[in-house]
Amino acid sequence: MSANERTIRTFKELLLRTGNDGCADCGAPGPTWGSCSVGVFICLDCSGIHRNIPEISKVKSLRLSHWEDHEIQFMAENGNELMKQKYEAAVPIYYYKPTFKDCQVLKEQWIRAKYERKEFFESWKSFTYEAGVRDGMLMKRGRDNGQFLNRRFILSERDGTLKYFTKYDAKEPKLVIKVDTINATFQPEKIGNPNGLQITFLKDYSTRNIFVYHESGKEIVDWFNSIRAVQLHYLKVAFPGATDAELIPKLTRNFLKEGFMEKTGPRQTEGYKKRWFTLDHRRLMYFKDPLDAFAKGEVFLGNKDHGYSVSPGFPHGTSCNSSWQYGITITTPERNFLFTCETESDQLDWLKHFNNVMSAPMSPQEYTMEATFRHKH
């Protein structure tokens, strides 16, 4: 057996150990790379980020690189579980740990926070995200002209608000957002910037979006985690009996799905119009343009035991004058909503998400949301 074959066999055995079967940083299954200086098994994507921090991490392919005996020994003595205990000893519960499905800036800043800045080494460290106030400049997209301009933002734990000002020394904020209504998601493709963050919130029972970015990946991820820290503080006050495990999912969340569909109006005889749809758990919102500030409308998706259902195609006798052929019918207690998708795979993906949402039990807050939604519509 050659030295390379022995190395590959050793790594196969090491990958069977608990924790080594997923990337140490994003959890992607089947790591194919290793950091021989940190002692962790990682995926191809995360190995690229490690390679950009050469003073901290030296990466090698498990199959294709030459490994010295002492390096193999080091990997065997360490590994993902042991290094997690070291480098993630004190990760705050609100801090968002990215998965392999997340965007590059989240993964890179998580890796840099762990190994380069060693932020989570000791539990006594004070975190910048918990300062109580965060004050800084972000590039914000104009609602009407679409231009990104420098705007001052202030996040306040005491007030439970995020404010933005059109000028640095402006006395009055242009907008005051209550943190308990915020959802923040990274949207690099849609916004057209690798650090693009979408902040969605409720204003007078209507959904509103603002789009921001910062040239520094660290800065925008720090804003994101600071928002989560303030939200958790607010939720602990609002729900004193709740556990951390119950509260964490109420912080920022990724949208279940986004994309274009065509829709018709309530009479179902109107022409079909192409709209951008965002599924935020039980709220299906539609916009004329992906970067619109306001939704043109939204559909609340309740539980299937309460008169909500979804099916492929259209009700019998419905004529479809859409250019897209793959239909979806959502039935609510009030009416049917008809949509069309461009491809069958898109149709099946939307159907899967709608079914999952309608199958999930509703929380007391969602019953309140449903009642508010019906009253509004």
Tab-separated table of C-alpha atoms in Angstrom, residues 39-259:
chain	number	residue	atom	x	y	z
A	39	GLY	CA	-7.026	20.408	13.322
A	40	VAL	CA	-10.509	20.462	11.760
A	41	PHE	CA	-12.195	18.772	8.790
A	42	ILE	CA	-13.940	21.226	6.467
A	43	CYS	CA	-15.783	21.457	3.138
A	44	LEU	CA	-14.391	22.864	-0.123
A	45	ASP	CA	-16.178	26.240	0.309
A	46	CYS	CA	-14.915	26.809	3.848
A	47	SER	CA	-11.404	25.682	2.839
A	48	GLY	CA	-11.348	28.662	0.446
A	49	ILE	CA	-12.097	31.031	3.338
A	50	HIS	CA	-9.426	29.374	5.520
A	51	ARG	CA	-6.942	29.774	2.664
A	52	ASN	CA	-7.521	33.551	2.823
A	53	ILE	CA	-6.285	33.551	6.452
A	54	PRO	CA	-2.879	31.862	5.887
A	55	GLU	CA	-1.395	33.088	9.176
A	56	ILE	CA	-4.127	31.144	11.040
A	57	SER	CA	-4.953	28.177	8.858
A	58	LYS	CA	-3.118	25.921	6.420
A	59	VAL	CA	-5.497	23.755	4.372
A	60	LYS	CA	-4.961	20.551	2.421
A	61	SER	CA	-7.128	18.203	0.384
A	62	LEU	CA	-7.742	14.915	2.211
A	63	ARG	CA	-7.326	12.945	-1.028
A	64	LEU	CA	-5.010	14.933	-3.274
A	65	SER	CA	-2.477	16.680	-1.002
A	66	HIS	CA	0.682	15.266	0.538
A	67	TRP	CA	0.335	15.032	4.323
A	68	GLU	CA	3.287	14.734	6.701
A	69	ASP	CA	3.013	12.121	9.447
A	70	HIS	CA	2.961	14.759	12.204
A	71	GLU	CA	0.086	16.569	10.409
A	72	ILE	CA	-1.987	13.390	10.222
A	73	GLN	CA	-1.221	12.770	13.896
A	74	PHE	CA	-2.354	16.323	14.724
A	75	MET	CA	-5.684	15.784	12.897
A	76	ALA	CA	-6.180	12.485	14.767
A	77	GLU	CA	-5.489	14.095	18.150
A	78	ASN	CA	-7.840	17.013	17.521
A	79	GLY	CA	-10.810	16.902	15.112
A	80	ASN	CA	-14.082	18.806	14.934
A	81	GLU	CA	-15.631	17.963	18.320
A	82	LEU	CA	-12.537	18.861	20.349
A	83	MET	CA	-11.863	22.074	18.412
A	84	LYS	CA	-15.523	23.088	18.712
A	85	GLN	CA	-15.161	22.948	22.497
A	86	LYS	CA	-12.138	25.222	22.178
A	87	TYR	CA	-13.102	27.731	19.476
A	88	GLU	CA	-16.863	27.827	20.175
A	89	ALA	CA	-16.657	27.663	23.981
A	90	ALA	CA	-18.642	30.874	24.517
A	91	VAL	CA	-20.751	31.593	21.413
A	92	PRO	CA	-23.654	33.821	22.553
A	93	ILE	CA	-27.018	32.121	22.008
A	94	TYR	CA	-28.266	34.920	19.715
A	95	TYR	CA	-25.172	34.724	17.447
A	96	TYR	CA	-26.179	33.301	14.072
A	97	LYS	CA	-24.134	30.206	13.208
A	98	PRO	CA	-24.300	29.874	9.413
A	99	THR	CA	-25.024	26.614	7.611
A	100	PHE	CA	-23.706	25.507	4.218
A	101	LYS	CA	-26.859	27.045	2.667
A	102	ASP	CA	-25.934	30.545	3.845
A	103	CYS	CA	-24.112	33.237	1.886
A	104	GLN	CA	-20.366	33.799	1.766
A	105	VAL	CA	-20.174	36.850	4.064
A	106	LEU	CA	-21.892	35.034	6.956
A	107	LYS	CA	-19.615	32.005	6.640
A	108	GLU	CA	-16.445	34.072	6.278
A	109	GLN	CA	-17.165	36.245	9.318
A	110	TRP	CA	-18.070	33.193	11.415
A	111	ILE	CA	-14.748	31.546	10.496
A	112	ARG	CA	-12.777	34.760	11.127
A	113	ALA	CA	-14.586	35.346	14.452
A	114	LYS	CA	-13.702	31.802	15.576
A	115	TYR	CA	-10.092	31.323	14.497
A	116	GLU	CA	-8.700	34.767	13.658
A	117	ARG	CA	-10.338	37.003	16.291
A	118	LYS	CA	-10.908	34.139	18.787
A	119	GLU	CA	-14.131	35.841	19.872
A	120	PHE	CA	-15.652	32.782	21.523
A	121	PHE	CA	-12.636	31.453	23.442
A	122	GLU	CA	-13.615	32.576	26.949
A	123	SER	CA	-17.039	33.111	28.484
A	124	TRP	CA	-15.956	36.276	30.338
A	125	LYS	CA	-15.356	38.203	27.115
A	126	SER	CA	-17.672	41.131	26.454
A	127	PHE	CA	-19.200	41.099	22.980
A	128	THR	CA	-19.524	44.116	20.719
A	129	TYR	CA	-23.055	42.901	19.867
A	130	GLU	CA	-24.164	43.495	23.458
A	131	ALA	CA	-23.092	47.139	23.767
A	132	GLY	CA	-26.743	48.251	24.078
A	133	VAL	CA	-26.323	50.874	21.329
A	134	ARG	CA	-24.903	50.523	17.844
A	135	ASP	CA	-24.417	53.707	15.827
A	136	GLY	CA	-22.963	53.784	12.312
A	137	MET	CA	-23.305	54.437	8.612
A	138	LEU	CA	-24.782	51.974	6.121
A	139	MET	CA	-25.458	52.312	2.407
A	140	LYS	CA	-29.264	52.334	2.025
A	141	ARG	CA	-31.265	51.940	-1.170
A	142	GLY	CA	-33.592	54.858	-1.903
A	143	ARG	CA	-37.247	53.821	-1.952
A	144	ASP	CA	-38.118	55.743	-5.117
A	145	ASN	CA	-34.890	56.225	-7.105
A	146	GLY	CA	-33.116	52.951	-6.268
A	147	GLN	CA	-29.799	54.702	-5.515
A	148	PHE	CA	-27.720	53.563	-2.538
A	149	LEU	CA	-26.784	56.478	-0.259
A	150	ASN	CA	-24.902	56.687	3.047
A	151	ARG	CA	-27.338	56.821	5.959
A	152	ARG	CA	-26.876	56.860	9.731
A	153	PHE	CA	-28.464	54.005	11.684
A	154	ILE	CA	-28.848	53.762	15.472
A	155	LEU	CA	-29.869	50.527	17.174
A	156	SER	CA	-30.980	50.968	20.802
A	157	GLU	CA	-31.589	48.147	23.254
A	158	ARG	CA	-33.124	50.507	25.814
A	159	ASP	CA	-35.678	51.893	23.332
A	160	GLY	CA	-36.100	48.595	21.451
A	161	THR	CA	-35.741	50.482	18.163
A	162	LEU	CA	-33.673	50.796	14.992
A	163	LYS	CA	-33.692	54.364	13.628
A	164	TYR	CA	-32.259	55.779	10.462
A	165	PHE	CA	-31.396	59.378	9.625
A	166	THR	CA	-30.955	60.924	6.171
A	167	LYS	CA	-28.119	63.147	7.461
A	168	TYR	CA	-25.537	62.323	10.110
A	169	ASP	CA	-26.438	65.334	12.275
A	170	ALA	CA	-30.211	65.239	11.626
A	171	LYS	CA	-32.231	65.840	14.801
A	172	GLU	CA	-35.202	63.669	13.823
A	173	PRO	CA	-35.000	60.149	12.377
A	174	LYS	CA	-36.537	59.472	8.992
A	175	LEU	CA	-37.881	56.188	10.313
A	176	VAL	CA	-38.250	54.435	13.680
A	177	ILE	CA	-38.522	50.632	13.508
A	178	LYS	CA	-39.540	48.531	16.515
A	179	VAL	CA	-37.015	45.694	16.851
A	180	ASP	CA	-39.675	43.116	17.709
A	181	THR	CA	-41.125	43.497	14.179
A	182	ILE	CA	-37.760	43.158	12.368
A	183	ASN	CA	-36.613	40.278	10.223
A	184	ALA	CA	-33.125	40.649	8.721
A	185	THR	CA	-31.880	38.390	5.910
A	186	PHE	CA	-28.781	38.446	3.749
A	187	GLN	CA	-29.739	38.873	0.087
A	188	PRO	CA	-26.502	39.361	-1.899
A	189	GLU	CA	-27.920	38.279	-5.294
A	190	LYS	CA	-31.082	40.357	-5.068
A	191	ILE	CA	-29.366	43.477	-3.705
A	192	GLY	CA	-26.361	43.096	-6.009
A	193	ASN	CA	-23.765	43.399	-3.232
A	194	PRO	CA	-22.006	40.506	-1.426
A	195	ASN	CA	-22.820	42.203	1.915
A	196	GLY	CA	-26.427	43.056	1.040
A	197	LEU	CA	-28.868	42.856	3.976
A	198	GLN	CA	-32.665	43.111	3.692
A	199	ILE	CA	-34.434	44.482	6.769
A	200	THR	CA	-38.149	43.621	6.743
A	201	PHE	CA	-40.473	45.036	9.392
A	202	LEU	CA	-44.086	45.917	10.125
A	203	LYS	CA	-45.277	49.498	9.946
A	204	ASP	CA	-48.983	50.100	10.676
A	205	TYR	CA	-49.687	46.379	10.022
A	206	SER	CA	-48.051	46.608	6.574
A	207	THR	CA	-44.803	44.898	5.580
A	208	ARG	CA	-41.978	47.242	4.622
A	209	ASN	CA	-38.492	46.450	3.265
A	210	ILE	CA	-35.289	48.440	3.351
A	211	PHE	CA	-32.097	47.262	1.658
A	212	VAL	CA	-28.635	48.089	3.032
A	213	TYR	CA	-25.004	47.038	2.716
A	214	HIS	CA	-21.577	47.949	4.071
A	215	GLU	CA	-18.257	47.575	2.253
A	216	SER	CA	-16.925	45.719	5.315
A	217	GLY	CA	-18.230	42.185	5.716
A	218	LYS	CA	-17.419	42.290	9.436
A	219	GLU	CA	-19.415	45.495	9.910
A	220	ILE	CA	-22.616	44.218	8.257
A	221	VAL	CA	-22.473	40.858	10.096
A	222	ASP	CA	-21.880	42.745	13.367
A	223	TRP	CA	-25.033	44.803	12.674
A	224	PHE	CA	-26.942	41.591	11.951
A	225	ASN	CA	-25.892	39.928	15.214
A	226	SER	CA	-26.425	43.144	17.196
A	227	ILE	CA	-30.032	43.231	15.948
A	228	ARG	CA	-30.429	39.610	17.091
A	229	ALA	CA	-28.945	40.446	20.522
A	230	VAL	CA	-31.380	43.327	21.034
A	231	GLN	CA	-34.291	41.208	19.819
A	232	LEU	CA	-33.429	38.444	22.298
A	233	HIS	CA	-33.252	40.990	25.133
A	234	TYR	CA	-36.695	42.287	24.122
A	235	LEU	CA	-38.190	38.769	23.863
A	236	LYS	CA	-36.856	37.759	27.294
A	237	VAL	CA	-38.731	40.720	28.785
A	238	ALA	CA	-41.884	40.039	26.722
A	239	PHE	CA	-41.916	36.257	27.397
A	240	PRO	CA	-40.274	35.820	30.820
A	241	GLY	CA	-41.193	32.130	31.082
A	242	ALA	CA	-39.865	31.130	27.654
A	243	THR	CA	-36.688	29.065	27.194
A	244	ASP	CA	-33.810	30.105	24.941
A	245	ALA	CA	-34.717	27.215	22.607
A	246	GLU	CA	-38.211	28.722	22.200
A	247	LEU	CA	-36.954	32.274	21.658
A	248	ILE	CA	-34.062	31.733	19.211
A	249	PRO	CA	-36.351	30.795	16.247
A	250	LYS	CA	-38.216	34.086	16.817
A	251	LEU	CA	-35.083	36.075	15.987
A	252	THR	CA	-34.194	36.739	12.346
A	253	ARG	CA	-35.043	33.920	9.932
A	254	ASN	CA	-34.317	33.168	6.295
A	255	PHE	CA	-37.236	33.264	3.902
A	256	LEU	CA	-38.489	29.784	3.027
A	257	LYS	CA	-38.541	30.628	-0.686
A	258	GLU	CA	-38.475	33.606	-3.054
A	259	GLY	CA	-39.042	33.882	-6.779
